[in-house]
mmCIF file with all atom_site columns, C-alpha atoms in Angstrom:
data_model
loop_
_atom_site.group_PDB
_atom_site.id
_atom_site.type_symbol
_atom_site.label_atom_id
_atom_site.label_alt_id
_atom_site.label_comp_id
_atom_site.label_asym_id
_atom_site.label_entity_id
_atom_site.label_seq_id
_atom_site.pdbx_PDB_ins_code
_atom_site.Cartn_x
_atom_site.Cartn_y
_atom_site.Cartn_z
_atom_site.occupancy
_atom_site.B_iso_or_equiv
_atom_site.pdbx_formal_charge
_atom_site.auth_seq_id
_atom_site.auth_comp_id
_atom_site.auth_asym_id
_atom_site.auth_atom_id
_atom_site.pdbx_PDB_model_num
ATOM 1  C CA . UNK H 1 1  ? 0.000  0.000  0.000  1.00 0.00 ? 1  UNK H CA 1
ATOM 2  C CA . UNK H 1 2  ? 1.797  3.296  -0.987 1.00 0.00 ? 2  UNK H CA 1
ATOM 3  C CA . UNK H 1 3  ? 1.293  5.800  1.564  1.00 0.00 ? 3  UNK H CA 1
ATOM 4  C CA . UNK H 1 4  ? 2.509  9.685  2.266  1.00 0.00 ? 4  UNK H CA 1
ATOM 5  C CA . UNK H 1 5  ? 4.342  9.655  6.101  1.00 0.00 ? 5  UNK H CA 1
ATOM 6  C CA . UNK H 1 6  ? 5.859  11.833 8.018  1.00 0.00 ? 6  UNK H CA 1
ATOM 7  C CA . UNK H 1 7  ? 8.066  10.853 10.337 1.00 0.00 ? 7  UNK H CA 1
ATOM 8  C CA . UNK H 1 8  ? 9.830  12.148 13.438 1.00 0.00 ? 8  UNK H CA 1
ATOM 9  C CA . UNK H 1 9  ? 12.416 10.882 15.568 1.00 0.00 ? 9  UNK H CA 1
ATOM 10 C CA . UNK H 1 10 ? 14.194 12.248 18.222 1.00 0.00 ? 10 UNK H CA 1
ATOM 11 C CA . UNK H 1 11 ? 17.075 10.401 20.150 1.00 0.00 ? 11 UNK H CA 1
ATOM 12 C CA . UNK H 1 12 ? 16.562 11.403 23.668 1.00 0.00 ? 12 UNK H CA 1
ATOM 13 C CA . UNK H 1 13 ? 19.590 12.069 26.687 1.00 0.00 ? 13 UNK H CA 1
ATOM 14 C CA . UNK H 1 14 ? 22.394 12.853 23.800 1.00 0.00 ? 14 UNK H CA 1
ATOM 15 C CA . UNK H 1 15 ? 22.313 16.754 25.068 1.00 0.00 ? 15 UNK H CA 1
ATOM 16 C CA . UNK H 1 16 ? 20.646 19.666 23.781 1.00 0.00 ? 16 UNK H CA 1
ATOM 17 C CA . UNK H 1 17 ? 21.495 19.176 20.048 1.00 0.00 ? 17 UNK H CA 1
ATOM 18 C CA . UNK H 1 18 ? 20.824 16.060 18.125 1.00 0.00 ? 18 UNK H CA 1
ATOM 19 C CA . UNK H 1 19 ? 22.344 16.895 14.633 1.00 0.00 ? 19 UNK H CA 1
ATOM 20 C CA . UNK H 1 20 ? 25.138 14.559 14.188 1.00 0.00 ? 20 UNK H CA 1
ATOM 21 C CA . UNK H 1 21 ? 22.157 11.747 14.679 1.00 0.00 ? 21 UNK H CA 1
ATOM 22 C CA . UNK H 1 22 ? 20.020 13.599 12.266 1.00 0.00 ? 22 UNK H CA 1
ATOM 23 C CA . UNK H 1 23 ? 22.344 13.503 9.480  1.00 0.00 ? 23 UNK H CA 1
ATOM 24 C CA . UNK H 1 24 ? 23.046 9.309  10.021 1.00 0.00 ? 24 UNK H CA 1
ATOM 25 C CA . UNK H 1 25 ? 19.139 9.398  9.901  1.00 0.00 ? 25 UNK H CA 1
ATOM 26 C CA . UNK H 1 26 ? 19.278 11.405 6.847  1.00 0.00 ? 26 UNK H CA 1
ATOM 27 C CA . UNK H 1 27 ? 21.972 9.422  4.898  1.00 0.00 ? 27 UNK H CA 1
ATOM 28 C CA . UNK H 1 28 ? 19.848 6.112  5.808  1.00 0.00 ? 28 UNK H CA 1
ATOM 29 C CA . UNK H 1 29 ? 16.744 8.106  4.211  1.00 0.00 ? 29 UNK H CA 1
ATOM 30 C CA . UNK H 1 30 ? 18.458 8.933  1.596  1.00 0.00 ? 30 UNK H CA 1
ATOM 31 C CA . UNK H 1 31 ? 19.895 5.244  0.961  1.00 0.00 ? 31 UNK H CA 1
ATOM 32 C CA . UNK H 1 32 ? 16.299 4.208  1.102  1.00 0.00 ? 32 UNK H CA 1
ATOM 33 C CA . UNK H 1 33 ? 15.380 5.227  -2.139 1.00 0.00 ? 33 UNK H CA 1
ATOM 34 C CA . UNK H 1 34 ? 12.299 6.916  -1.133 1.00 0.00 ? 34 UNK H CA 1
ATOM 35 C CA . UNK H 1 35 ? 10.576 9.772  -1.885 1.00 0.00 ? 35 UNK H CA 1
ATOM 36 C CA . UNK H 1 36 ? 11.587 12.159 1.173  1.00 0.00 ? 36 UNK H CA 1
ATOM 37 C CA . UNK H 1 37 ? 12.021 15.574 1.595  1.00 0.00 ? 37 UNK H CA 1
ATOM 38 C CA . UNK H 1 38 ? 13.516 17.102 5.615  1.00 0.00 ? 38 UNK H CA 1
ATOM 39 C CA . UNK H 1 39 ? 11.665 19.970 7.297  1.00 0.00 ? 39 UNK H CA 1
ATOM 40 C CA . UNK H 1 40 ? 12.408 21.676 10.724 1.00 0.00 ? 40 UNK H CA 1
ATOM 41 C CA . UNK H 1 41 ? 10.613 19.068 12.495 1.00 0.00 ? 41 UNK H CA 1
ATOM 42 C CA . UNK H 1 42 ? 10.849 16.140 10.683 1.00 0.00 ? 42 UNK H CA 1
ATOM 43 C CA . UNK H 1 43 ? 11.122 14.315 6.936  1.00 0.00 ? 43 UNK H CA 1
ATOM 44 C CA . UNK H 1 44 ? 7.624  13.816 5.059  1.00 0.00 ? 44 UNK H CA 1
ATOM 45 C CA . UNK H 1 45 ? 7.945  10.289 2.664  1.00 0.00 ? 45 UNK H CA 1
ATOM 46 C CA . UNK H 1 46 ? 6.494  8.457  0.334  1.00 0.00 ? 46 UNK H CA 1
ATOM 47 C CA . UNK H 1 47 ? 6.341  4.808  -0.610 1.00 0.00 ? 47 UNK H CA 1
ATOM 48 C CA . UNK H 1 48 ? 4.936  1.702  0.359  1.00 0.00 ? 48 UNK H CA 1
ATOM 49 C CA . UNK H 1 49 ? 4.037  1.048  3.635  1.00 0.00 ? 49 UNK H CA 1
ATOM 50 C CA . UNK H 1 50 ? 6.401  -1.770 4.315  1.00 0.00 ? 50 UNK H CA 1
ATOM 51 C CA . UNK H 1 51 ? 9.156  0.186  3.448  1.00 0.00 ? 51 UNK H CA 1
ATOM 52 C CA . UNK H 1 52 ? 8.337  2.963  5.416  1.00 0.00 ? 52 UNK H CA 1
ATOM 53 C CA . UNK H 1 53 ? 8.428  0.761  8.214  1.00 0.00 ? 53 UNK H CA 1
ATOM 54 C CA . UNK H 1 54 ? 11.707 -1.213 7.479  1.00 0.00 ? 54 UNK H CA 1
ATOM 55 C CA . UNK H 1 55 ? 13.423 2.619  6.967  1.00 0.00 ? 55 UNK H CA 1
ATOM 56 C CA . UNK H 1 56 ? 11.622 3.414  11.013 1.00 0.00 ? 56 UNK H CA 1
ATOM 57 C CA . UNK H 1 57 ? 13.139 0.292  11.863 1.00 0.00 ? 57 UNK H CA 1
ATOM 58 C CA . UNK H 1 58 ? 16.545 0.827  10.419 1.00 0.00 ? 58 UNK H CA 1
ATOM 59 C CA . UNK H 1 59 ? 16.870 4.468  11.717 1.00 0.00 ? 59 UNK H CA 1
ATOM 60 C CA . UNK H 1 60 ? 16.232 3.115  15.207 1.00 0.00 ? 60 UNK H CA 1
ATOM 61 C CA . UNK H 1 61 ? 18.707 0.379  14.908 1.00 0.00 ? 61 UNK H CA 1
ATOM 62 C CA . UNK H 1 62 ? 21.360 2.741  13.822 1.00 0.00 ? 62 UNK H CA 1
ATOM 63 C CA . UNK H 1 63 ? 20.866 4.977  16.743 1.00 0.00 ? 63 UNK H CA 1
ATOM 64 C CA . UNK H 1 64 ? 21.440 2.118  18.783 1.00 0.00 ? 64 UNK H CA 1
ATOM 65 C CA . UNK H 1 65 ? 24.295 1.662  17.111 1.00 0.00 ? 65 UNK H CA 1
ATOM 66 C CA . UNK H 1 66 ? 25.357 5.171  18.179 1.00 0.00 ? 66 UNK H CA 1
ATOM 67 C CA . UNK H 1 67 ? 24.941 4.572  21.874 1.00 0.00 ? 67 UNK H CA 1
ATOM 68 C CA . UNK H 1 68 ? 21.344 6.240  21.749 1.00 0.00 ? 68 UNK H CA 1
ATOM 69 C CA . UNK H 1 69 ? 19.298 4.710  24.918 1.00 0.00 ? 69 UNK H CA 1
ATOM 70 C CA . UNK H 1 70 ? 15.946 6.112  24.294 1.00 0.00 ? 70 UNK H CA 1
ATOM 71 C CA . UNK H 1 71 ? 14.477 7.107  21.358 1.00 0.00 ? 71 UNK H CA 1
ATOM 72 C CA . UNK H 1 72 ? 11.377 8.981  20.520 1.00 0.00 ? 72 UNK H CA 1
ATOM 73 C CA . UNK H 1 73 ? 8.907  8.132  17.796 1.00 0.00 ? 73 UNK H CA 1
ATOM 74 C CA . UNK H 1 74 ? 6.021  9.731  15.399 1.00 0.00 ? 74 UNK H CA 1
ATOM 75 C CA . UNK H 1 75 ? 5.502  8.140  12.341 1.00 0.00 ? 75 UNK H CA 1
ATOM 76 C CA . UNK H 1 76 ? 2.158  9.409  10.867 1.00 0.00 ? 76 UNK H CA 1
ATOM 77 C CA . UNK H 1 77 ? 0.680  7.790  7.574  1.00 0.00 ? 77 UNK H CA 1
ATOM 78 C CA . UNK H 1 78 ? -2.134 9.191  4.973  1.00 0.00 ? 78 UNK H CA 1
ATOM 79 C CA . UNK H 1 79 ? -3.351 6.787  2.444  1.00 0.00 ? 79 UNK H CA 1
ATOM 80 C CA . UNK H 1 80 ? -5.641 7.474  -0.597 1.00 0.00 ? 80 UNK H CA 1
ATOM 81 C CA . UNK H 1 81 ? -7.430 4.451  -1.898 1.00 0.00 ? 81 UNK H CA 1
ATOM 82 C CA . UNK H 1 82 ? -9.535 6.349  -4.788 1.00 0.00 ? 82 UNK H CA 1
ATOM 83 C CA . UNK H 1 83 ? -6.746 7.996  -6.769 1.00 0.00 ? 83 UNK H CA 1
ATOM 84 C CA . UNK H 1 84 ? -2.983 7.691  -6.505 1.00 0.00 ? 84 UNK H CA 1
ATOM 85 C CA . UNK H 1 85 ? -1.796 10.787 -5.300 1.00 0.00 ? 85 UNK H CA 1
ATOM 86 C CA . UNK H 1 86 ? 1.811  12.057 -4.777 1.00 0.00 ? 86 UNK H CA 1
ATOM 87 C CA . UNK H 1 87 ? 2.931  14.562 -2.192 1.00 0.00 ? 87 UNK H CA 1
ATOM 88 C CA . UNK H 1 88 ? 3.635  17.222 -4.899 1.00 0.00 ? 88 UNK H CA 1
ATOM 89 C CA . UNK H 1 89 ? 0.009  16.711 -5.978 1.00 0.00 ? 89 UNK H CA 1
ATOM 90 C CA . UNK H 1 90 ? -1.517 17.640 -2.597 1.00 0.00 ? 90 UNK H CA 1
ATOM 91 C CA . UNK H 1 91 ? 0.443  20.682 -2.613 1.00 0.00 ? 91 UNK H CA 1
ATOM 92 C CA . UNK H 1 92 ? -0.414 21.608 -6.138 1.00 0.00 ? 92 UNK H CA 1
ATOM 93 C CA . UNK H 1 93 ? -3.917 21.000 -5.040 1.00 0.00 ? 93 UNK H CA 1
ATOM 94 C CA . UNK H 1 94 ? -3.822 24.165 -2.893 1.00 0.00 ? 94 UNK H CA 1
ATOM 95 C CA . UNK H 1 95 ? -1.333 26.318 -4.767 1.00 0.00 ? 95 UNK H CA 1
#
């Protein structure tokens, strides 16, 4: 099922600034293959729903890696079963 996410994560007791994890979650988003674009809070992607999942999985995995303890999670999913629909398109559709 190909679904639009946006997900969030944010490693928690590594100090007040968490960039050097963002960017080894970035480069494993960006390995993925997946439609994904970053934002302040966040990275919105697209794809299947199984893949999304595996890439939440792998980020996690890798922060372990890291020495991260305690990670926090939102991973937020719209699907659209009566047309496909990309990301661009919903923006487009109130440009």
């Amino acid at each position: 099922m190909k679904v639009a996410a946006d997900l969030c994560i944010v490693p928690m007791g590594v100090g007040p600034s968490v960039s050097p994890y963002v960017r080894e979650i970035k480069a494993l988003i960006e390995a993925s293959g997946l439609e994904a674009t970053m934002h302040p809070n966040g990275t919105n992607i697209e794809g299947e729903l199984s893949a999304i999942c595996s890439l939440a999985e792998a980020c996690e995995a890798r922060l372990a890696e890291l020495g991260v303890q305690r990670t926090f999670f939102t991973l937020i999913f719209s699907t659209r079963r009566d047309k496909e629909q990309s990301m661009a398109d919903k923006l487009d559709a109130v440009s």
